[in-house]
Amino acid sequence: MSHPEVKSKWFADFKKQLPRVDGKVFAVTGTTSGTGYVAARTAAQYGGTVLLLNRPSERSTKSLASLKEAAPSGTFEQIDCDLQDLESVRKAAEVVSSKYPELYCLSNNAGIAAHEDKATKDGYDVQMQTNHLSHFLLTSLLLPSLGRGAERHGEARIVNHSSDARKMVKKLEARYFEKRGGDLGGNGSGLSSPNFQRYSQTKLANAVFTQALHEKLAAKQSKVKVLACHPGASSTPIIDGLPLQKESWFLSLFKYFLQSAEDGSMGLIRCMMGEGVKSGVLWGPSGWIHGMYGPAVSIRTRPVEKDPEMMNMLWGKSEEACGPFGV
């Protein structure tokens, strides 16, 4: 399916509530379109310096030009970061750390959905590496910069972009974190397809990672907050690849309840910029089925997302892939 244009309903009023963020540096992955683009634009419009972590491409070049036009007084810097290449992530983190030693917010926004069963050059499932493992690595490498940013500003933030697809699997499975890309169920069509199951594993991983890191930092009385968000059913490019061809009844309803990328970005932006947000909380819409629609609100953490066994497994497998986290 392709994503249609949808008019925003809540974003204009939401934006009026946001504080200025002058002097604060935001690093955001996946800003060429969708919620990441809106978040980058908004942070810049409110005074932030925004680092755009994207793969080198014509899309990233065009989106940078568009962002500069939308926020002419904003400060942007494009930093090459290919989440399907762990070495590229390490290089990007080195650039960010050296040029911006006091980072206020790392927004782990980028993601892909329902891709074919294949491995990255590092051997991991392309969805798990893009959506979780590379963000785990990036967060680890930028944590010292975030710590210094927290000392300067009184707090810093890590934001992980999950999805309500996290609810479509009962628990995390270790095999999805291992070097088994291309050997994780094959491909298919529909919400029960292996493609979508792999995606759902990555989105649950985002939520579990948030809780695990929140607990570790809270135990050290860190001023770095860890939050998660979900966009609901938003009309962004990520839905173009969803395997919904056989769910015609669901597809009709899904299209009807789609919200705009701006409205879908409200949870992400609240986590990045909103006043008074608490660490360990997930923000997103709560309306209709599974929270697909509506203004962003705080969402109760589900037991599986803070289950010690799940957190320990995720942490161990992620460190096997990326190296020690150092927290």
C-alpha angles and dihedrals in degrees: 000000000000122000116250128215110267127189117238117245107180108016099090093056092041091053092056089064096056122108127229114266100196113164094018123120121217124192111198128181120212104022101152093097145344124027094346091057092049092047093049091048093048096048090051093047089055095051105271128136106236125204111201111211107195141135112268105263145129087261093058091048092050094045091051090054090048092050092051089052092048093046105027094171093046127108117231134172124187113218120187111240124160108191090198089065118059092199090056089053091052091051092048091051090051091054093048094047095048097046100033109031093167107057118181101190138014110195111196093198108139119103146153127212136216096347123169122278102269141128130246119230085269091057100249129121107280093231097046093048095046097042102036122358097055091046090050088054094044091050092050093051095045097044093096090054090048090050091055090046089053091053090052099044102027091249143023131202141223114194123192117196109221130166139221085254083083086079093060094076124056098217144351117272121212095222092069090062095051132088092273101113109154092024102074106102104302124242139307146142129269138043091288093052120120088245092061094040089058090049092050090051090056093049092050086048089057091055095044092047089053092055094043094051092042090056094047094049094042089054088058092046089240120176090219111105122208118207139167134207142183129208101215115218099335127173099242133129092263090075092057091084099043111128097235100128094111096042095074094158091050092044092056091053092041092056091046093055098041114128127203124272087248093055090043091054095059095093091048093048093045089055091047100042113004121118121245099011115157127226117254095031127123119215128199146109119306103190129114121355115356092345099295099149144038143040118333116265133169111276124212113249112245119231093246091057092060098032108135092221091053093046093048093047093048092047095048096046092045091052090049088058100037108022130248114336096212103219 
